[in-house]
Amino acid sequence: MCGIVGYIGNKEAYPILIKGLKRLEYRGYDSAGVALISKEHQLNVYKTKGRVSDLESFVTQKDISGNIGIAHTRWATHGEPCSINAHPHYSTSETLALIHNGIIENYAVLKEKLQAKGYLFKSSTDTEVLVQLIEYIKTTNHFDLLSAVQLALGEVIGAYAIAVLEKDHPNEIIAARKSSPLVIGIGEDEFFLASDATPIVEYTDRVVYLEDEEIAVIRRDEELKVVNLSNVETIPAVIRVKLNLGQLEKGGYPHFMLKEIFEQPGCITDCMRGRINLDKNNVVLSAVIDHKEKLLRAKRFIIVACGTSWHAALIGKHLIESFCRIPVEVEYASEFRYRDPVIDADDVVIAISQSGETADTLAAVELAKSRGAFIYGICNAIGSSIPRATHTGSYIHVGPEIGVASTKAFTGQVTVLTMLALTLAREKQTLSEPAFLAILQELGNIPAKMKEVMALNDQIAELAKIFTYAHNFIYLGRGYSYPVALEGALKLKEISYIHAEGYPAAEMKHGPIALIDAKMPVVVIATHNGLYEKVISNIQEIKARKGKVIAIVTKGDTIIRQIADCCIELPETLECLDSLLTTIPLQLLAYHIAVCKGMDVDQPRNLAKSVTVE
Ligand code: F6R
């Protein structure tokens, strides 16, 4: 939900800002803009509808000089995507420019107040209100920029990560955050700021993650200063981040999504590294060691998440309930946070989030914490808001996920949930030792089996060509495969814009079966596990109505081959680990259908990677 970048130092700011925006483009890509203070003290703002590359074309022939600047890539909330609504926004006098990620909820009241005082608004955004309010406070009170920002933010309700430039102060950026992420990078005689560390790591590994209601005073040739809205100073905690630049590039793949699908065998190995010891038949999660009592005493687990992470949560429910015999509830974070959920001190709430920034999941965490629950985070982005808000947790360690459609994060989340369930089960002695050992050893085999699944890429690419005609798709699965069906449908919807629904296979006869005709492709996860025979009956029901069945089966399956229109054969594994393999052909199918249809796979319309607004 919008990416922001800033630079102050001795280098030309523009190339650094543009490169930074490109790294953050996954956060939003409907318009982009930059503000620079030139050596002649001009505050130049350039912005345009479209991608960062459109901004680059737009600024040719313009003065892009200056070694201080801020830039923004937008995901529209208030006001349609257009150049007027793009950030940065000028104040009325054009002496201030501001970029913002978040939502100012009381913008309408503030806007009315400012309009009554003669302020004119050009855009329909909530953000413009903020820059005008800062100017109003600054000029009426003769305040400096910092004091005006402090007072203005005190009047604001909502979420923000902002950065402000002032024309006559070319040596200063004021930046602040509340509920939207903001990272400051500290280099040699230079500072960077960004929504996450990816635009910064190329220049420095020393970063400060601002906390809520903290303001960074970033001045040339001075130490970074951090104050709160009441001007109380805190000593910024500088931490070192390690991000491999290669992980931020496509590495020869046509899209990040395909690269990330193919990375999964390595990601799962990384996720298990140091946690699973196959020689000693052991699995260790440090969070479980540190908080054993709390976790073992839990009467109930509640998992909160959104989107793909919610699908992983459904698999987590199966795993924890069947291995540990602890009841698990899975909730959409957005629903949970606005109900009055029954939570008590014996509950453990697990929050799953790739980005660690999803506003609804973060709010659910805060709510559960305020009710006394113990919070366990399962996240990918190191140092992001959710891991910082939880009591403990486990990172999935799959590396930066840049493609907007989540792929490797899902399998990383399922892997961590499997390790968590195994660790707790051993402590609680709810799994027999042979069953524990069989699952653990097979988990160790999963990366190699994932590689075998990757070899099906060409077959799936061919299959995709047949189904580009479809306007609808149905995905069916039972047990562990039901969340995979939901995930397969979500992937297809997101990147190919084909309507798709996931159902528990047996539910089909209660309604969705009415949709089946000769044109309807139905993807059925029918591996040789659990309810195999029952799934065969479901396939028969579809074929009796002439539906086109694409079956995901276990290698060597001869029965379904005779009924289904096409089969994708996967290596055999345990039922509880099936989802780690069955998800992959569905990711590849969605990818290839989208490519065949000429869609923008990495930046699908209307979506953004990090949903930091409600
Ligand atoms: C789907 C997708 C989204 C996210 C959801 C939660 O491909 O990417 O559905 O899974 O927005 O995001 P995180 O996991 O960052 O909380």
XYZ file of C-alpha atoms and ligand atoms in Angstrom:
630
model
C 0.000 0.000 0.000
C 2.192 2.789 -1.327
C 5.945 2.810 -1.158
C 7.932 5.770 0.070
C 11.622 6.565 -0.342
C 13.838 9.468 0.676
C 17.496 10.475 0.392
C 19.746 13.169 1.776
C 23.515 13.170 1.273
C 26.189 14.153 -1.212
C 25.031 12.060 -4.172
C 22.416 12.967 -6.759
C 19.140 11.967 -5.114
C 17.048 11.203 -8.231
C 18.714 7.937 -9.362
C 18.675 6.598 -5.805
C 15.008 7.495 -5.394
C 13.977 5.927 -8.703
C 15.870 2.727 -7.960
C 14.249 2.662 -4.530
C 10.774 3.145 -6.000
C 11.373 0.227 -8.358
C 12.212 -1.984 -5.391
C 9.015 -0.852 -3.671
C 6.770 -1.001 -6.704
C 5.247 -4.235 -5.358
C 3.525 -2.005 -2.772
C 1.530 -0.060 -5.349
C 1.929 0.960 -8.929
C -0.907 3.181 -10.094
C 1.016 6.461 -10.019
C 4.416 7.711 -8.949
C 6.157 10.957 -8.117
C 9.276 12.606 -6.800
C 10.159 15.883 -5.035
C 13.687 17.265 -5.169
C 15.293 20.411 -3.831
C 17.710 21.673 -6.466
C 21.016 23.427 -5.766
C 19.174 26.684 -6.599
C 16.718 25.920 -3.783
C 13.827 25.080 -6.093
C 11.386 22.515 -4.692
C 10.516 20.552 -7.843
C 7.659 18.064 -7.764
C 7.073 15.704 -10.705
C 4.343 13.103 -10.718
C 2.361 11.053 -13.152
C -0.215 8.320 -13.469
C 1.255 4.872 -14.118
C 4.386 3.006 -13.158
C 7.786 4.235 -12.049
C 8.949 3.796 -15.643
C 6.241 6.299 -16.684
C 7.642 8.753 -14.159
C 11.102 8.291 -15.703
C 9.733 9.164 -19.142
C 7.823 12.095 -17.690
C 10.882 13.771 -16.145
C 13.093 13.726 -19.227
C 13.922 17.368 -20.007
C 13.089 18.384 -16.412
C 15.435 19.587 -13.692
C 16.043 16.498 -11.593
C 19.140 17.806 -9.845
C 19.551 17.920 -6.084
C 20.962 15.753 -3.338
C 17.851 15.716 -1.202
C 14.528 14.256 -2.254
C 11.510 12.090 -1.507
C 9.528 9.798 -3.818
C 6.350 7.734 -3.814
C 4.672 4.878 -5.660
C 0.945 4.791 -5.020
C -1.852 2.297 -4.430
C -4.962 4.451 -4.488
C -7.226 4.602 -1.454
C -8.775 8.096 -1.589
C -9.074 9.463 -5.109
C -8.620 7.661 -8.410
C -5.161 7.016 -9.808
C -4.189 10.168 -11.761
C -1.331 12.628 -11.741
C -3.162 15.134 -9.501
C -3.778 12.510 -6.835
C -0.234 11.140 -7.108
C 2.251 12.054 -4.383
C 4.219 14.183 -3.434
C 1.625 16.813 -2.604
C 2.548 20.472 -2.376
C 1.165 22.749 0.294
C -0.721 25.799 -1.002
C 2.402 28.027 -0.937
C 4.365 25.234 -2.665
C 7.067 25.512 -0.004
C 6.336 22.064 1.453
C 6.084 18.683 -0.284
C 4.861 15.526 1.423
C 4.568 11.810 0.683
C 2.326 9.482 2.654
C 1.527 5.816 3.055
C -1.611 5.077 5.103
C -5.026 6.646 5.560
C -5.983 9.838 7.345
C -9.415 8.840 8.639
C -10.536 12.295 9.798
C -9.403 14.014 6.610
C -12.892 15.288 5.748
C -13.236 17.251 9.014
C -9.719 18.659 8.720
C -10.261 19.572 5.088
C -13.429 21.497 5.870
C -11.625 23.381 8.612
C -8.756 24.317 6.283
C -11.063 25.261 3.406
C -12.859 27.643 5.767
C -9.481 29.298 6.314
C -8.980 29.774 2.595
C -6.865 26.716 1.773
C -7.430 25.388 -1.735
C -7.242 21.696 -2.517
C -6.227 20.286 -5.853
C -6.542 16.558 -5.267
C -9.180 14.255 -3.827
C -6.700 12.537 -1.518
C -6.597 12.391 2.257
C -2.869 13.141 2.079
C -3.168 16.675 0.759
C -5.000 17.584 3.970
C -1.930 16.673 5.968
C 0.502 18.864 4.054
C -1.943 21.784 4.181
C -2.483 21.297 7.893
C 1.273 21.304 8.510
C 1.600 24.527 6.509
C -1.316 26.118 8.332
C 0.135 25.294 11.767
C 3.605 26.360 10.674
C 2.618 29.757 9.322
C 0.050 30.708 11.963
C 2.381 29.811 14.853
C 5.709 30.673 13.165
C 6.872 27.166 13.978
C 9.714 25.261 12.409
C 8.804 22.220 10.314
C 9.388 19.700 13.115
C 7.076 21.476 15.570
C 4.401 21.916 12.915
C 4.556 18.210 12.016
C 4.324 17.244 15.691
C 1.242 19.373 16.219
C -0.401 18.311 12.967
C 0.089 14.605 13.675
C -1.520 15.157 17.063
C -4.713 16.159 15.226
C -4.683 13.238 12.844
C -6.639 9.991 13.262
C -5.431 7.145 11.121
C -2.281 5.525 9.838
C 0.713 7.214 8.321
C 4.286 6.926 7.232
C 5.232 10.360 5.920
C 8.234 12.350 4.766
C 8.203 16.123 4.317
C 10.572 18.492 2.523
C 10.713 22.254 2.986
C 11.947 24.440 0.137
C 14.058 26.747 2.294
C 15.601 23.941 4.336
C 17.495 21.826 1.852
C 19.374 20.065 4.644
C 16.446 18.409 6.385
C 13.796 15.713 5.940
C 11.166 15.198 8.622
C 9.662 11.700 8.606
C 7.166 10.018 10.930
C 5.166 6.834 11.322
C 2.082 5.408 12.934
C 0.814 1.954 11.933
C 2.590 2.153 8.550
C 6.179 1.016 8.283
C 9.173 3.333 7.957
C 12.858 2.454 7.991
C 15.757 4.923 8.131
C 19.100 3.847 6.635
C 22.278 5.370 8.046
C 25.160 5.617 5.581
C 28.439 7.566 5.488
C 27.361 11.230 5.442
C 24.013 10.232 4.013
C 20.611 8.968 5.095
C 17.923 6.964 3.339
C 14.345 6.330 4.279
C 11.917 3.793 2.881
C 8.826 1.699 3.560
C 11.072 -1.334 3.940
C 14.776 -2.001 3.873
C 14.962 -3.214 0.256
C 15.821 0.197 -1.299
C 18.403 0.808 1.431
C 20.473 -2.391 1.666
C 22.430 -1.549 -1.464
C 23.972 1.450 0.330
C 24.101 0.548 4.013
C 23.177 -2.290 6.358
C 22.619 0.033 9.359
C 18.937 0.775 9.803
C 16.492 2.110 12.357
C 12.872 0.921 12.340
C 10.776 3.828 13.580
C 8.161 2.996 16.221
C 4.593 4.325 16.243
C 4.331 8.089 16.739
C 8.074 8.547 16.389
C 9.427 11.332 14.212
C 12.836 11.160 12.556
C 14.692 14.435 12.146
C 17.107 13.698 9.347
C 19.650 16.460 8.822
C 22.724 16.642 6.656
C 25.950 16.426 8.693
C 24.114 15.659 11.932
C 23.311 12.476 13.841
C 19.851 10.985 13.285
C 17.470 12.376 15.887
C 14.245 10.588 16.907
C 11.558 12.351 18.941
C 7.917 11.690 19.730
C 4.928 13.969 19.198
C 5.668 15.683 22.542
C 9.291 16.231 21.512
C 10.739 13.719 23.958
C 13.908 12.337 22.401
C 14.678 8.602 22.240
C 17.943 6.961 21.284
C 17.344 5.201 17.971
C 18.128 1.473 18.009
C 20.412 0.878 15.045
C 20.286 -2.675 13.780
C 22.141 -4.431 10.979
C 20.056 -5.964 8.206
C 21.300 -8.678 5.922
C 19.613 -8.830 2.532
C 21.176 -10.415 -0.478
C 20.775 -8.063 -3.461
C 20.454 -11.055 -5.799
C 17.213 -11.938 -3.998
C 15.781 -8.614 -5.102
C 16.440 -9.262 -8.818
C 14.677 -11.583 -11.257
C 17.825 -13.674 -11.804
C 17.054 -14.571 -15.423
C 13.392 -15.466 -14.869
C 10.776 -13.503 -16.879
C 8.815 -12.727 -13.706
C 9.429 -12.610 -9.962
C 6.486 -14.955 -9.500
C 8.091 -17.713 -11.578
C 11.422 -17.168 -9.845
C 9.749 -17.426 -6.458
C 7.849 -20.589 -7.432
C 11.116 -22.193 -8.502
C 12.907 -21.012 -5.365
C 10.632 -23.092 -3.140
C 12.865 -26.170 -2.710
C 15.715 -23.895 -1.526
C 13.369 -21.772 0.601
C 12.001 -24.775 2.446
C 15.553 -25.987 3.080
C 16.397 -22.527 4.488
C 13.233 -22.562 6.560
C 14.188 -25.904 8.146
C 17.897 -25.085 8.520
C 19.025 -25.185 12.153
C 15.562 -26.326 13.189
C 15.385 -29.870 11.889
C 18.128 -32.362 12.572
C 17.370 -35.523 10.654
C 20.364 -37.404 12.064
C 19.210 -36.795 15.588
C 15.514 -37.086 14.708
C 14.875 -33.737 16.258
C 12.999 -30.537 15.505
C 13.638 -27.391 17.515
C 11.943 -24.019 17.290
C 13.630 -21.539 19.602
C 10.308 -19.795 20.280
C 8.929 -23.070 21.651
C 11.971 -23.607 23.871
C 11.701 -20.061 25.223
C 7.958 -20.185 25.871
C 7.324 -23.882 26.390
C 5.099 -23.570 29.455
C 2.856 -20.962 27.885
C 2.434 -22.923 24.658
C 1.897 -26.288 26.296
C -0.653 -24.859 28.711
C -2.723 -23.362 25.889
C -6.334 -24.516 25.944
C -6.927 -23.229 22.461
C -5.049 -21.740 19.522
C -6.591 -19.002 17.396
C -4.888 -18.294 14.090
C -5.462 -14.880 12.511
C -4.372 -14.018 8.978
C -5.542 -12.698 5.603
C -5.505 -14.031 2.038
C -2.929 -16.681 1.268
C -1.678 -16.602 4.860
C -5.236 -17.473 5.942
C -5.137 -20.505 3.662
C -1.885 -21.591 5.332
C -3.674 -21.089 8.667
C -6.361 -23.593 7.627
C -3.641 -26.162 7.021
C -2.107 -25.205 10.384
C -5.447 -26.009 12.040
C -5.411 -29.548 10.605
C -1.791 -30.057 11.619
C -2.066 -28.757 15.191
C -5.378 -30.435 15.914
C -4.323 -33.801 14.546
C -0.749 -33.815 15.945
C -1.294 -32.025 19.270
C -5.016 -32.476 20.044
C -5.351 -28.760 20.808
C -8.476 -27.074 19.387
C -7.649 -24.459 16.786
C -9.839 -21.695 15.387
C -8.923 -19.880 12.201
C -10.151 -16.336 11.766
C -9.927 -13.686 9.092
C -7.999 -10.957 10.910
C -10.342 -8.319 9.486
C -13.383 -10.022 11.063
C -11.701 -10.946 14.322
C -10.549 -7.394 15.053
C -14.065 -5.945 14.830
C -15.911 -8.680 16.685
C -15.822 -8.894 20.414
C -13.976 -12.213 20.415
C -13.829 -14.363 23.512
C -10.141 -14.489 24.360
C -8.468 -15.318 27.637
C -5.018 -15.664 29.085
C -4.839 -19.397 28.254
C -5.279 -18.704 24.555
C -2.386 -18.579 22.157
C -3.006 -16.418 19.114
C -0.886 -17.192 16.068
C -0.608 -14.343 13.562
C 0.553 -15.358 10.092
C 1.749 -12.709 7.663
C 4.308 -12.711 4.878
C 4.856 -8.962 4.935
C 4.428 -8.577 8.687
C 2.658 -5.307 7.886
C -0.930 -6.301 7.038
C -3.044 -3.731 8.876
C -5.877 -6.114 9.785
C -3.533 -8.802 11.100
C -1.569 -6.246 13.101
C -4.796 -4.878 14.610
C -5.938 -8.426 15.471
C -2.615 -8.968 17.255
C -3.022 -5.755 19.252
C -6.584 -6.686 20.212
C -5.647 -10.203 21.341
C -2.677 -8.800 23.279
C -4.878 -6.298 25.045
C -7.119 -9.211 26.145
C -4.153 -11.044 27.663
C -3.517 -13.693 24.988
C -0.015 -14.880 24.219
C 0.893 -13.979 20.637
C 3.055 -16.057 18.318
C 3.997 -14.541 14.941
C 4.814 -16.471 11.775
C 6.216 -13.877 9.368
C 8.691 -13.474 6.552
C 9.816 -9.826 6.519
C 12.446 -9.516 9.224
C 11.927 -6.609 11.610
C 8.463 -5.792 10.252
C 5.633 -4.580 12.506
C 3.910 -7.896 13.354
C 7.033 -9.722 14.601
C 7.796 -6.657 16.679
C 4.298 -6.617 18.161
C 4.171 -10.333 19.088
C 5.539 -12.051 22.214
C 7.481 -14.581 20.214
C 7.469 -16.255 16.835
C 9.279 -17.987 14.028
C 10.378 -16.405 10.781
C 9.755 -18.483 7.685
C 13.100 -17.398 6.146
C 12.059 -17.706 2.495
C 13.709 -14.434 1.427
C 11.992 -11.353 -0.012
C 8.776 -12.168 -1.868
C 8.324 -9.545 -4.570
C 5.735 -11.032 -6.959
C 2.394 -9.707 -5.758
C 0.850 -13.194 -5.791
C 2.201 -15.023 -2.779
C 3.853 -18.374 -3.523
C 6.959 -19.296 -1.551
C 5.603 -17.593 1.569
C 2.687 -20.056 1.580
C 4.882 -23.150 1.546
C 7.222 -21.485 4.090
C 4.267 -20.813 6.395
C 3.026 -24.409 6.076
C 6.546 -25.669 6.821
C 6.806 -23.582 10.000
C 3.323 -24.670 11.074
C 4.337 -28.305 10.522
C 7.481 -27.848 12.611
C 5.481 -26.079 15.315
C 2.881 -28.852 15.432
C 5.600 -31.531 15.543
C 7.509 -29.762 18.330
C 4.410 -29.330 20.472
C 3.226 -32.877 19.753
C 6.508 -34.334 20.957
C 6.359 -32.260 24.137
C 2.734 -33.228 24.753
C 3.333 -36.827 23.639
C 0.254 -36.715 21.448
C 1.934 -38.351 18.448
C 3.423 -41.814 18.608
C 7.200 -41.799 18.189
C 7.069 -43.782 14.896
C 4.507 -41.322 13.491
C 6.618 -38.357 14.628
C 9.757 -39.821 13.042
C 7.997 -40.680 9.789
C 6.665 -37.134 9.405
C 9.977 -35.549 10.337
C 11.971 -37.674 7.890
C 9.453 -37.045 5.113
C 9.550 -33.289 5.779
C 13.266 -33.553 5.105
C 12.468 -35.152 1.721
C 10.102 -32.385 0.652
C 12.661 -30.051 -1.025
C 13.834 -32.869 -3.319
C 10.236 -33.793 -4.122
C 9.429 -30.139 -4.819
C 12.230 -30.167 -7.393
C 10.532 -33.125 -9.094
C 7.310 -31.097 -9.237
C 9.175 -28.176 -10.853
C 10.085 -30.514 -13.708
C 6.378 -30.509 -14.632
C 6.588 -26.837 -15.592
C 6.579 -27.485 -19.356
C 3.618 -29.866 -19.129
C 1.671 -27.306 -17.132
C 2.610 -24.501 -19.554
C 1.125 -26.592 -22.401
C -1.988 -27.334 -20.381
C -2.465 -23.655 -19.617
C -2.825 -22.872 -23.342
C -5.960 -25.054 -23.505
C -7.732 -23.204 -20.692
C -7.212 -19.554 -21.537
C -10.755 -19.573 -22.989
C -12.314 -20.084 -19.548
C -14.186 -17.348 -17.705
C -14.701 -19.498 -14.622
C -12.778 -22.219 -12.830
C -13.637 -24.470 -9.900
C -11.005 -25.924 -7.554
C -11.860 -28.880 -5.330
C -10.050 -30.638 -2.519
C -10.799 -32.401 0.758
C -9.022 -32.374 4.105
C -5.550 -30.855 3.782
C -6.294 -30.249 0.111
C -9.296 -27.993 0.679
C -7.148 -24.966 1.662
C -4.966 -25.781 -1.365
C -8.067 -25.571 -3.562
C -8.820 -22.143 -2.085
C -5.236 -21.070 -2.668
C -5.220 -22.342 -6.268
C -8.420 -20.386 -6.993
C -7.011 -17.230 -5.383
C -3.815 -17.429 -7.460
C -5.804 -17.735 -10.686
C -8.143 -14.854 -9.799
C -5.319 -12.544 -8.816
C -3.156 -12.766 -11.883
C -5.366 -13.939 -14.753
C -8.608 -12.161 -13.675
C -10.510 -15.398 -14.303
C -13.259 -15.957 -11.775
C -12.428 -19.011 -9.692
C -13.891 -20.650 -6.609
C -12.393 -23.187 -4.250
C -14.666 -25.674 -2.468
C -14.384 -28.729 -0.275
C -15.005 -31.385 -2.929
C -17.998 -32.895 -1.123
C -19.718 -29.510 -0.873
C -20.019 -29.334 -4.625
C -23.260 -31.267 -4.686
C -24.814 -28.718 -2.326
C -24.896 -25.996 -4.955
C -21.817 -25.373 -7.084
C -22.508 -28.475 -9.174
C -25.176 -26.397 -10.945
C -22.311 -24.470 -12.564
C -20.776 -27.508 -14.244
C -21.106 -27.741 -18.010
C -18.857 -28.752 -20.868
C -16.921 -25.487 -20.642
C -16.184 -25.540 -16.916
C -12.621 -26.495 -15.959
C -12.508 -28.168 -12.546
C -9.147 -28.648 -10.867
C -9.381 -31.547 -8.434
C -6.665 -32.371 -5.923
C -6.892 -36.143 -5.882
C -3.637 -37.487 -4.527
C -3.499 -41.003 -3.183
C -4.246 -40.000 0.382
C -7.060 -39.931 2.874
C -10.334 -39.576 1.059
C -9.045 -40.710 -2.336
C -12.004 -42.947 -3.192
C -14.468 -40.270 -2.218
C -12.687 -37.729 -4.407
C -12.935 -40.192 -7.311
C -16.716 -40.154 -6.817
C -16.638 -36.350 -6.903
C -14.718 -36.495 -10.190
C -17.306 -38.899 -11.595
C -20.035 -36.436 -10.663
C -18.252 -33.692 -12.607
C -17.626 -35.888 -15.626
C -21.285 -36.977 -15.655
C -22.059 -33.296 -16.262
C -19.316 -32.975 -18.920
C -17.031 -30.728 -16.838
C -13.340 -30.631 -17.799
C -11.321 -32.240 -15.019
C -7.677 -31.361 -14.401
C -6.614 -33.800 -11.690
C -3.596 -33.456 -9.429
C -2.734 -37.070 -8.696
C -0.012 -39.238 -7.205
C 2.568 -40.594 -9.628
C 1.422 -43.909 -11.128
C -2.296 -43.318 -10.572
C -4.110 -45.337 -13.189
C -7.690 -44.945 -12.009
C -8.141 -41.196 -12.304
C -6.193 -41.147 -15.579
C -9.122 -43.011 -17.140
C -11.709 -40.494 -15.976
C -10.018 -37.075 -15.884
C -9.303 -34.930 -18.964
C -5.735 -34.357 -17.840
C -3.592 -35.480 -14.931
C -0.615 -33.846 -13.267
C 1.373 -36.508 -11.433
C 3.194 -35.653 -8.239
C 5.608 -37.682 -6.113
C 4.018 -39.547 -3.240
C 4.208 -38.048 0.230
C 2.393 -38.178 3.557
C -1.090 -36.741 3.612
C -0.170 -34.088 6.206
C 2.622 -32.814 3.916
C 0.689 -33.090 0.665
C -0.088 -29.374 0.474
C 3.624 -28.557 0.166
C 3.602 -30.341 -3.201
C 0.030 -29.959 -4.479
C 0.178 -26.155 -4.252
C 3.002 -25.916 -6.763
C 1.185 -27.136 -9.925
C -1.667 -24.761 -9.062
C 0.785 -21.849 -8.769
C 2.306 -22.828 -12.129
C -1.091 -23.267 -13.783
C -2.230 -19.803 -12.675
C 1.102 -18.334 -13.773
C 1.031 -19.845 -17.264
C -2.625 -19.037 -17.883
C -1.912 -15.403 -16.931
C 1.153 -15.302 -19.203
C -0.851 -16.797 -22.092
C -3.472 -14.103 -21.577
C -0.772 -11.412 -21.640
C -1.384 -10.265 -18.069
C 1.078 -8.385 -15.892
C 1.886 -11.279 -13.600
C 4.030 -9.475 -11.040
C 1.844 -6.402 -10.769
C -1.768 -7.435 -11.308
C -4.406 -4.729 -11.430
C -5.865 -3.349 -8.202
C -3.514 -5.335 -5.967
C -0.547 -4.443 -3.812
C 1.799 -6.694 -1.939
C 1.610 -5.169 1.468
C -1.913 -4.280 2.587
C -1.236 -1.633 5.222
C -4.732 -0.145 5.043
C -7.975 -1.695 6.247
C -2.301 -13.548 -2.275
C -1.721 -12.530 -1.439
C -2.575 -11.915 -0.387
C -1.815 -11.928 0.939
C -2.607 -11.161 1.997
C -1.917 -11.219 3.346
O -1.424 -13.992 -3.250
O -0.586 -12.196 -1.582
O -3.792 -12.554 -0.274
O -1.608 -13.248 1.322
O -2.729 -9.826 1.612
O -0.642 -10.690 3.299
P 0.428 -10.986 4.414
O 0.738 -12.430 4.390
O 1.597 -10.129 4.055
O -0.186 -10.585 5.716
